[in-house]
């Protein structure tokens, strides 16, 4: 608990924390996911968006104002240890993995984390982080950046809601869709609000429009 507290306080005192939130229609994911959770789909969309917005996959260097943009994407997933703390195992080189491999590797790391079976390699080298509290039905979480990274993405609960949809001819109607929030905590030292907003919008676009059945 003390280690986590020290790390989080250091992050708040060090980073220029900002937050950007979008509401994502998860209906395309819902139609394809079967027994899979939403998390690997969000992870895959995040990875693909990072290819277009590489400055998000970065860390603050040891020198003041030094930003290190990483070539590989090593995704950390925050795992709750039965309310006794958090640990962030890392899926290394996730950009080389397809959706089912991502889901399998994330689940395997989470299981080993709860069984206290992680190695040092499993918890080092992360370049971006996802924290997932969606299973609790939460609406909105403001996450703290995992230093020295420059972003953290929070996935909240997905619920059935009425939304306005636009048909092909431009007419609008009300439909029931599976909707959830994506919250990006980001470091203003690394990039600006327009870059953060466009990146998060791209993550949402991928989630909403990709043919996920073809991925599986």
PDB file of C-alpha atoms in Angstrom:
ATOM      1  CA  UNK A   1       0.000   0.000   0.000  1.00  0.00           C
ATOM      2  CA  UNK A   2       2.832   2.396   0.871  1.00  0.00           C
ATOM      3  CA  UNK A   3       4.595   1.675  -2.420  1.00  0.00           C
ATOM      4  CA  UNK A   4       1.431   2.423  -4.393  1.00  0.00           C
ATOM      5  CA  UNK A   5       0.800   5.580  -2.370  1.00  0.00           C
ATOM      6  CA  UNK A   6       4.332   6.874  -2.963  1.00  0.00           C
ATOM      7  CA  UNK A   7       4.103   6.151  -6.702  1.00  0.00           C
ATOM      8  CA  UNK A   8       0.719   7.856  -7.101  1.00  0.00           C
ATOM      9  CA  UNK A   9       1.675  10.942  -5.072  1.00  0.00           C
ATOM     10  CA  UNK A  10       4.873  11.243  -7.120  1.00  0.00           C
ATOM     11  CA  UNK A  11       2.799  11.074 -10.313  1.00  0.00           C
ATOM     12  CA  UNK A  12       0.379  13.790  -9.186  1.00  0.00           C
ATOM     13  CA  UNK A  13       3.273  16.027  -8.142  1.00  0.00           C
ATOM     14  CA  UNK A  14       5.262  15.406 -11.345  1.00  0.00           C
ATOM     15  CA  UNK A  15       2.911  15.185 -14.333  1.00  0.00           C
ATOM     16  CA  UNK A  16       0.687  17.913 -15.748  1.00  0.00           C
ATOM     17  CA  UNK A  17      -2.431  15.745 -15.443  1.00  0.00           C
ATOM     18  CA  UNK A  18      -5.294  16.345 -17.883  1.00  0.00           C
ATOM     19  CA  UNK A  19      -8.381  14.282 -18.699  1.00  0.00           C
ATOM     20  CA  UNK A  20     -10.318  13.684 -21.918  1.00  0.00           C
ATOM     21  CA  UNK A  21     -13.512  11.590 -22.076  1.00  0.00           C
ATOM     22  CA  UNK A  22     -15.577  10.175 -24.934  1.00  0.00           C
ATOM     23  CA  UNK A  23     -18.699   8.036 -25.008  1.00  0.00           C
ATOM     24  CA  UNK A  24     -18.258   5.013 -27.268  1.00  0.00           C
ATOM     25  CA  UNK A  25     -20.951   2.908 -28.918  1.00  0.00           C
ATOM     26  CA  UNK A  26     -19.776  -0.639 -28.211  1.00  0.00           C
ATOM     27  CA  UNK A  27     -22.502  -2.334 -30.269  1.00  0.00           C
ATOM     28  CA  UNK A  28     -20.074  -3.654 -32.905  1.00  0.00           C
ATOM     29  CA  UNK A  29     -17.939  -5.185 -30.156  1.00  0.00           C
ATOM     30  CA  UNK A  30     -21.013  -6.520 -28.380  1.00  0.00           C
ATOM     31  CA  UNK A  31     -22.151  -8.317 -31.525  1.00  0.00           C
ATOM     32  CA  UNK A  32     -18.836 -10.125 -31.962  1.00  0.00           C
ATOM     33  CA  UNK A  33     -17.279 -10.670 -28.545  1.00  0.00           C
ATOM     34  CA  UNK A  34     -19.069 -13.830 -27.416  1.00  0.00           C
ATOM     35  CA  UNK A  35     -17.513 -14.850 -24.075  1.00  0.00           C
ATOM     36  CA  UNK A  36     -14.670 -12.346 -24.339  1.00  0.00           C
ATOM     37  CA  UNK A  37     -14.720  -9.194 -22.223  1.00  0.00           C
ATOM     38  CA  UNK A  38     -14.606  -5.738 -23.780  1.00  0.00           C
ATOM     39  CA  UNK A  39     -11.035  -5.206 -22.591  1.00  0.00           C
ATOM     40  CA  UNK A  40      -9.068  -6.961 -25.371  1.00  0.00           C
ATOM     41  CA  UNK A  41     -11.110  -5.085 -27.983  1.00  0.00           C
ATOM     42  CA  UNK A  42     -10.247  -1.776 -26.317  1.00  0.00           C
ATOM     43  CA  UNK A  43      -6.614  -2.861 -26.149  1.00  0.00           C
ATOM     44  CA  UNK A  44      -6.550  -3.690 -29.869  1.00  0.00           C
ATOM     45  CA  UNK A  45      -8.195  -0.367 -30.769  1.00  0.00           C
ATOM     46  CA  UNK A  46      -5.697   1.444 -28.545  1.00  0.00           C
ATOM     47  CA  UNK A  47      -2.745  -0.258 -30.243  1.00  0.00           C
ATOM     48  CA  UNK A  48      -3.989   0.598 -33.728  1.00  0.00           C
ATOM     49  CA  UNK A  49      -4.655   4.229 -32.771  1.00  0.00           C
ATOM     50  CA  UNK A  50      -1.139   4.523 -31.330  1.00  0.00           C
ATOM     51  CA  UNK A  51       0.281   3.767 -34.781  1.00  0.00           C
ATOM     52  CA  UNK A  52      -1.263   7.062 -35.924  1.00  0.00           C
ATOM     53  CA  UNK A  53      -0.512   8.999 -32.720  1.00  0.00           C
ATOM     54  CA  UNK A  54       2.957   7.789 -31.683  1.00  0.00           C
ATOM     55  CA  UNK A  55       3.593  10.525 -29.109  1.00  0.00           C
ATOM     56  CA  UNK A  56       1.036   8.888 -26.823  1.00  0.00           C
ATOM     57  CA  UNK A  57       3.282   5.805 -26.636  1.00  0.00           C
ATOM     58  CA  UNK A  58       5.995   7.694 -24.792  1.00  0.00           C
ATOM     59  CA  UNK A  59       7.700   8.231 -21.456  1.00  0.00           C
ATOM     60  CA  UNK A  60       9.262  11.231 -19.794  1.00  0.00           C
ATOM     61  CA  UNK A  61      13.045  10.820 -19.741  1.00  0.00           C
ATOM     62  CA  UNK A  62      15.461  11.316 -16.889  1.00  0.00           C
ATOM     63  CA  UNK A  63      16.398  14.761 -18.133  1.00  0.00           C
ATOM     64  CA  UNK A  64      14.019  17.689 -17.744  1.00  0.00           C
ATOM     65  CA  UNK A  65      11.694  18.082 -20.748  1.00  0.00           C
ATOM     66  CA  UNK A  66      13.022  14.910 -22.396  1.00  0.00           C
ATOM     67  CA  UNK A  67      10.333  12.790 -24.074  1.00  0.00           C
ATOM     68  CA  UNK A  68      11.141   9.249 -25.237  1.00  0.00           C
ATOM     69  CA  UNK A  69       8.821   7.902 -27.956  1.00  0.00           C
ATOM     70  CA  UNK A  70       8.863   4.091 -27.966  1.00  0.00           C
ATOM     71  CA  UNK A  71       9.025   1.890 -31.058  1.00  0.00           C
ATOM     72  CA  UNK A  72       7.251  -1.061 -29.447  1.00  0.00           C
ATOM     73  CA  UNK A  73       3.985  -0.987 -27.497  1.00  0.00           C
ATOM     74  CA  UNK A  74       4.144  -2.687 -24.106  1.00  0.00           C
ATOM     75  CA  UNK A  75       0.664  -2.539 -22.595  1.00  0.00           C
ATOM     76  CA  UNK A  76       0.252  -2.603 -18.830  1.00  0.00           C
ATOM     77  CA  UNK A  77      -3.068  -3.774 -17.388  1.00  0.00           C
ATOM     78  CA  UNK A  78      -3.878  -2.725 -13.835  1.00  0.00           C
ATOM     79  CA  UNK A  79      -4.965  -5.803 -11.835  1.00  0.00           C
ATOM     80  CA  UNK A  80      -6.690  -5.608  -8.444  1.00  0.00           C
ATOM     81  CA  UNK A  81      -5.258  -8.064  -5.899  1.00  0.00           C
ATOM     82  CA  UNK A  82      -8.432  -8.704  -3.909  1.00  0.00           C
ATOM     83  CA  UNK A  83      -8.457  -5.140  -2.518  1.00  0.00           C
ATOM     84  CA  UNK A  84      -4.930  -5.577  -1.127  1.00  0.00           C
ATOM     85  CA  UNK A  85      -3.257  -3.427  -3.754  1.00  0.00           C
ATOM     86  CA  UNK A  86      -2.717  -3.136  -7.481  1.00  0.00           C
ATOM     87  CA  UNK A  87      -0.125  -4.556  -9.806  1.00  0.00           C
ATOM     88  CA  UNK A  88       0.401  -3.773 -13.488  1.00  0.00           C
ATOM     89  CA  UNK A  89       1.583  -6.781 -15.535  1.00  0.00           C
ATOM     90  CA  UNK A  90       2.721  -5.947 -19.053  1.00  0.00           C
ATOM     91  CA  UNK A  91       1.880  -7.508 -22.420  1.00  0.00           C
ATOM     92  CA  UNK A  92       5.092  -6.899 -24.341  1.00  0.00           C
ATOM     93  CA  UNK A  93       5.135  -6.107 -28.083  1.00  0.00           C
ATOM     94  CA  UNK A  94       1.360  -6.130 -28.216  1.00  0.00           C
ATOM     95  CA  UNK A  95       1.440  -4.466 -31.643  1.00  0.00           C
ATOM     96  CA  UNK A  96       2.463  -7.852 -33.103  1.00  0.00           C
ATOM     97  CA  UNK A  97      -0.527  -9.724 -31.637  1.00  0.00           C
ATOM     98  CA  UNK A  98      -3.987 -10.358 -33.026  1.00  0.00           C
ATOM     99  CA  UNK A  99      -7.139 -10.021 -30.961  1.00  0.00           C
ATOM    100  CA  UNK A 100      -7.416 -13.575 -29.617  1.00  0.00           C
ATOM    101  CA  UNK A 101      -3.733 -13.611 -28.653  1.00  0.00           C
ATOM    102  CA  UNK A 102      -4.191 -10.300 -26.842  1.00  0.00           C
ATOM    103  CA  UNK A 103      -7.204 -11.665 -24.935  1.00  0.00           C
ATOM    104  CA  UNK A 104      -5.348 -14.854 -24.031  1.00  0.00           C
ATOM    105  CA  UNK A 105      -2.182 -13.091 -22.880  1.00  0.00           C
ATOM    106  CA  UNK A 106      -4.076 -10.511 -20.837  1.00  0.00           C
ATOM    107  CA  UNK A 107      -6.116 -13.195 -19.069  1.00  0.00           C
ATOM    108  CA  UNK A 108      -3.046 -15.319 -18.388  1.00  0.00           C
ATOM    109  CA  UNK A 109      -1.136 -12.396 -16.873  1.00  0.00           C
ATOM    110  CA  UNK A 110      -4.092 -11.390 -14.701  1.00  0.00           C
ATOM    111  CA  UNK A 111      -4.455 -14.974 -13.401  1.00  0.00           C
ATOM    112  CA  UNK A 112      -0.744 -15.170 -12.563  1.00  0.00           C
ATOM    113  CA  UNK A 113      -0.897 -11.762 -10.881  1.00  0.00           C
ATOM    114  CA  UNK A 114      -3.678 -12.895  -8.543  1.00  0.00           C
ATOM    115  CA  UNK A 115      -1.775 -16.122  -7.844  1.00  0.00           C
ATOM    116  CA  UNK A 116       1.381 -14.093  -7.053  1.00  0.00           C
ATOM    117  CA  UNK A 117       3.174 -15.845  -9.903  1.00  0.00           C
ATOM    118  CA  UNK A 118       4.526 -12.910 -11.910  1.00  0.00           C
ATOM    119  CA  UNK A 119       8.206 -12.541 -12.716  1.00  0.00           C
ATOM    120  CA  UNK A 120      10.188  -9.292 -12.781  1.00  0.00           C
ATOM    121  CA  UNK A 121       9.971  -9.261 -16.584  1.00  0.00           C
ATOM    122  CA  UNK A 122       6.169  -9.421 -16.359  1.00  0.00           C
ATOM    123  CA  UNK A 123       5.912  -6.093 -14.517  1.00  0.00           C
ATOM    124  CA  UNK A 124       8.603  -4.008 -16.220  1.00  0.00           C
ATOM    125  CA  UNK A 125       8.912  -2.164 -19.501  1.00  0.00           C
ATOM    126  CA  UNK A 126       5.362  -0.845 -19.828  1.00  0.00           C
ATOM    127  CA  UNK A 127       4.858   2.084 -22.213  1.00  0.00           C
ATOM    128  CA  UNK A 128       1.068   2.593 -21.894  1.00  0.00           C
ATOM    129  CA  UNK A 129      -1.508   1.432 -19.338  1.00  0.00           C
ATOM    130  CA  UNK A 130      -5.191   0.484 -19.246  1.00  0.00           C
ATOM    131  CA  UNK A 131      -7.156   0.375 -16.007  1.00  0.00           C
ATOM    132  CA  UNK A 132     -10.477  -1.438 -16.258  1.00  0.00           C
ATOM    133  CA  UNK A 133     -13.235  -0.961 -13.690  1.00  0.00           C
ATOM    134  CA  UNK A 134     -16.068  -1.590 -16.124  1.00  0.00           C
ATOM    135  CA  UNK A 135     -17.174  -4.810 -14.455  1.00  0.00           C
ATOM    136  CA  UNK A 136     -18.362  -2.737 -11.470  1.00  0.00           C
ATOM    137  CA  UNK A 137     -20.713  -0.734 -13.697  1.00  0.00           C
ATOM    138  CA  UNK A 138     -18.807   2.500 -13.012  1.00  0.00           C
ATOM    139  CA  UNK A 139     -19.617   5.558 -15.091  1.00  0.00           C
ATOM    140  CA  UNK A 140     -16.513   7.720 -14.824  1.00  0.00           C
ATOM    141  CA  UNK A 141     -13.028   7.219 -13.349  1.00  0.00           C
ATOM    142  CA  UNK A 142     -10.232   9.810 -13.338  1.00  0.00           C
ATOM    143  CA  UNK A 143      -7.086   7.634 -13.493  1.00  0.00           C
ATOM    144  CA  UNK A 144      -3.615   8.648 -12.299  1.00  0.00           C
ATOM    145  CA  UNK A 145      -0.810   8.283 -14.854  1.00  0.00           C
ATOM    146  CA  UNK A 146       1.594   5.407 -14.267  1.00  0.00           C
ATOM    147  CA  UNK A 147       4.957   7.207 -14.280  1.00  0.00           C
ATOM    148  CA  UNK A 148       7.062   7.692 -16.348  1.00  0.00           C
ATOM    149  CA  UNK A 149       4.392   7.024 -18.992  1.00  0.00           C
ATOM    150  CA  UNK A 150       2.391   9.930 -20.421  1.00  0.00           C
ATOM    151  CA  UNK A 151      -1.075   8.346 -20.578  1.00  0.00           C
ATOM    152  CA  UNK A 152      -3.478   5.942 -18.921  1.00  0.00           C
ATOM    153  CA  UNK A 153      -6.816   4.802 -20.386  1.00  0.00           C
ATOM    154  CA  UNK A 154      -9.744   3.936 -18.129  1.00  0.00           C
ATOM    155  CA  UNK A 155     -12.603   1.761 -19.415  1.00  0.00           C
ATOM    156  CA  UNK A 156     -15.889   2.146 -17.570  1.00  0.00           C
ATOM    157  CA  UNK A 157     -19.087   0.127 -17.522  1.00  0.00           C
ATOM    158  CA  UNK A 158     -21.007  -0.594 -20.725  1.00  0.00           C
ATOM    159  CA  UNK A 159     -24.791  -0.233 -20.477  1.00  0.00           C
ATOM    160  CA  UNK A 160     -27.769  -0.283 -22.822  1.00  0.00           C
ATOM    161  CA  UNK A 161     -28.874   3.295 -23.500  1.00  0.00           C
ATOM    162  CA  UNK A 162     -31.070   5.208 -25.949  1.00  0.00           C
ATOM    163  CA  UNK A 163     -28.926   7.184 -28.400  1.00  0.00           C
ATOM    164  CA  UNK A 164     -29.546   9.287 -31.486  1.00  0.00           C
ATOM    165  CA  UNK A 165     -28.409   7.525 -34.679  1.00  0.00           C
ATOM    166  CA  UNK A 166     -28.169   8.959 -38.182  1.00  0.00           C
ATOM    167  CA  UNK A 167     -29.363   6.880 -41.130  1.00  0.00           C
ATOM    168  CA  UNK A 168     -27.728   6.785 -44.543  1.00  0.00           C
ATOM    169  CA  UNK A 169     -30.056   9.499 -45.839  1.00  0.00           C
ATOM    170  CA  UNK A 170     -29.205  11.793 -42.925  1.00  0.00           C
ATOM    171  CA  UNK A 171     -32.432  11.261 -40.977  1.00  0.00           C
ATOM    172  CA  UNK A 172     -32.202  10.739 -37.219  1.00  0.00           C
ATOM    173  CA  UNK A 173     -33.874   8.215 -34.942  1.00  0.00           C
ATOM    174  CA  UNK A 174     -33.596   6.812 -31.430  1.00  0.00           C
ATOM    175  CA  UNK A 175     -31.985   3.399 -30.980  1.00  0.00           C
ATOM    176  CA  UNK A 176     -30.920   1.288 -28.014  1.00  0.00           C
ATOM    177  CA  UNK A 177     -27.140   0.721 -28.053  1.00  0.00           C
ATOM    178  CA  UNK A 178     -24.411  -0.634 -25.768  1.00  0.00           C
ATOM    179  CA  UNK A 179     -22.540   2.478 -24.638  1.00  0.00           C
ATOM    180  CA  UNK A 180     -19.615   3.131 -22.308  1.00  0.00           C
ATOM    181  CA  UNK A 181     -17.132   5.884 -21.455  1.00  0.00           C
ATOM    182  CA  UNK A 182     -13.433   5.879 -22.320  1.00  0.00           C
ATOM    183  CA  UNK A 183     -11.381   8.203 -20.125  1.00  0.00           C
ATOM    184  CA  UNK A 184      -7.859   9.229 -21.089  1.00  0.00           C
ATOM    185  CA  UNK A 185      -5.558  10.611 -18.412  1.00  0.00           C
ATOM    186  CA  UNK A 186      -2.616  12.302 -20.120  1.00  0.00           C
ATOM    187  CA  UNK A 187       0.441  14.414 -19.395  1.00  0.00           C
ATOM    188  CA  UNK A 188       0.282  17.911 -20.862  1.00  0.00           C
ATOM    189  CA  UNK A 189       4.093  18.035 -20.918  1.00  0.00           C
ATOM    190  CA  UNK A 190       4.099  15.430 -23.709  1.00  0.00           C
ATOM    191  CA  UNK A 191       1.379  16.757 -26.055  1.00  0.00           C
ATOM    192  CA  UNK A 192      -1.598  19.097 -26.199  1.00  0.00           C
ATOM    193  CA  UNK A 193      -5.352  18.763 -25.886  1.00  0.00           C
ATOM    194  CA  UNK A 194      -6.092  18.566 -29.601  1.00  0.00           C
ATOM    195  CA  UNK A 195      -3.676  15.641 -30.000  1.00  0.00           C
ATOM    196  CA  UNK A 196      -5.176  13.832 -26.987  1.00  0.00           C
ATOM    197  CA  UNK A 197      -8.741  14.393 -28.214  1.00  0.00           C
ATOM    198  CA  UNK A 198      -7.986  13.231 -31.743  1.00  0.00           C
ATOM    199  CA  UNK A 199      -6.222  10.138 -30.444  1.00  0.00           C
ATOM    200  CA  UNK A 200      -9.129   9.189 -28.186  1.00  0.00           C
ATOM    201  CA  UNK A 201     -11.610   9.876 -30.978  1.00  0.00           C
ATOM    202  CA  UNK A 202      -9.637   7.477 -33.177  1.00  0.00           C
ATOM    203  CA  UNK A 203      -9.806   4.773 -30.491  1.00  0.00           C
ATOM    204  CA  UNK A 204     -13.579   5.268 -30.385  1.00  0.00           C
ATOM    205  CA  UNK A 205     -13.877   5.190 -34.176  1.00  0.00           C
ATOM    206  CA  UNK A 206     -12.027   1.879 -34.380  1.00  0.00           C
ATOM    207  CA  UNK A 207     -14.239   0.343 -31.685  1.00  0.00           C
ATOM    208  CA  UNK A 208     -17.407   1.515 -33.399  1.00  0.00           C
ATOM    209  CA  UNK A 209     -16.619   0.739 -37.042  1.00  0.00           C
ATOM    210  CA  UNK A 210     -14.256  -2.233 -37.252  1.00  0.00           C
ATOM    211  CA  UNK A 211     -15.495  -5.618 -38.478  1.00  0.00           C
ATOM    212  CA  UNK A 212     -14.664  -7.385 -35.210  1.00  0.00           C
ATOM    213  CA  UNK A 213     -16.110 -10.687 -36.363  1.00  0.00           C
ATOM    214  CA  UNK A 214     -13.394 -10.791 -39.027  1.00  0.00           C
ATOM    215  CA  UNK A 215     -10.750 -10.270 -36.301  1.00  0.00           C
ATOM    216  CA  UNK A 216     -11.977 -13.386 -34.536  1.00  0.00           C
TER     217      UNK A 216
END
